[in-house]
């Protein structure tokens, strides 16, 4: 019984890992605080440059 259980659990673990790779998380990628600040500065600068281009 123990030998059979070990074999079955090994296959179940393999299936579980393969299934986990197929279903990726919907969680967004981590963005560092410094990167968020840099992106915020870029967004603030862009509308100003677009207004200057139109005038």
PDB file of C-alpha atoms in Angstrom, residues 29-51:
ATOM      1  CA  UNK A  29       3.099  42.448 -11.791  1.00  0.00           C
ATOM      2  CA  UNK A  30       4.774  44.250  -8.891  1.00  0.00           C
ATOM      3  CA  UNK A  31       5.843  47.828  -9.611  1.00  0.00           C
ATOM      4  CA  UNK A  32       8.303  49.381  -7.187  1.00  0.00           C
ATOM      5  CA  UNK A  33       7.625  52.666  -5.438  1.00  0.00           C
ATOM      6  CA  UNK A  34      10.429  54.399  -7.387  1.00  0.00           C
ATOM      7  CA  UNK A  35       9.031  53.097 -10.679  1.00  0.00           C
ATOM      8  CA  UNK A  36       5.522  54.351  -9.776  1.00  0.00           C
ATOM      9  CA  UNK A  37       6.946  57.801  -9.010  1.00  0.00           C
ATOM     10  CA  UNK A  38       8.841  57.842 -12.316  1.00  0.00           C
ATOM     11  CA  UNK A  39       5.702  56.873 -14.239  1.00  0.00           C
ATOM     12  CA  UNK A  40       3.690  59.535 -12.412  1.00  0.00           C
ATOM     13  CA  UNK A  41       6.232  62.180 -13.424  1.00  0.00           C
ATOM     14  CA  UNK A  42       6.079  61.032 -17.040  1.00  0.00           C
ATOM     15  CA  UNK A  43       2.290  61.267 -17.041  1.00  0.00           C
ATOM     16  CA  UNK A  44       2.423  64.768 -15.559  1.00  0.00           C
ATOM     17  CA  UNK A  45       4.913  65.930 -18.191  1.00  0.00           C
ATOM     18  CA  UNK A  46       3.113  64.480 -21.212  1.00  0.00           C
ATOM     19  CA  UNK A  47      -0.114  66.549 -21.100  1.00  0.00           C
ATOM     20  CA  UNK A  48       1.940  69.736 -20.733  1.00  0.00           C
ATOM     21  CA  UNK A  49       4.009  68.882 -23.808  1.00  0.00           C
ATOM     22  CA  UNK A  50       0.861  68.028 -25.785  1.00  0.00           C
ATOM     23  CA  UNK A  51      -0.692  71.414 -24.964  1.00  0.00           C
TER      24      UNK A  51
END
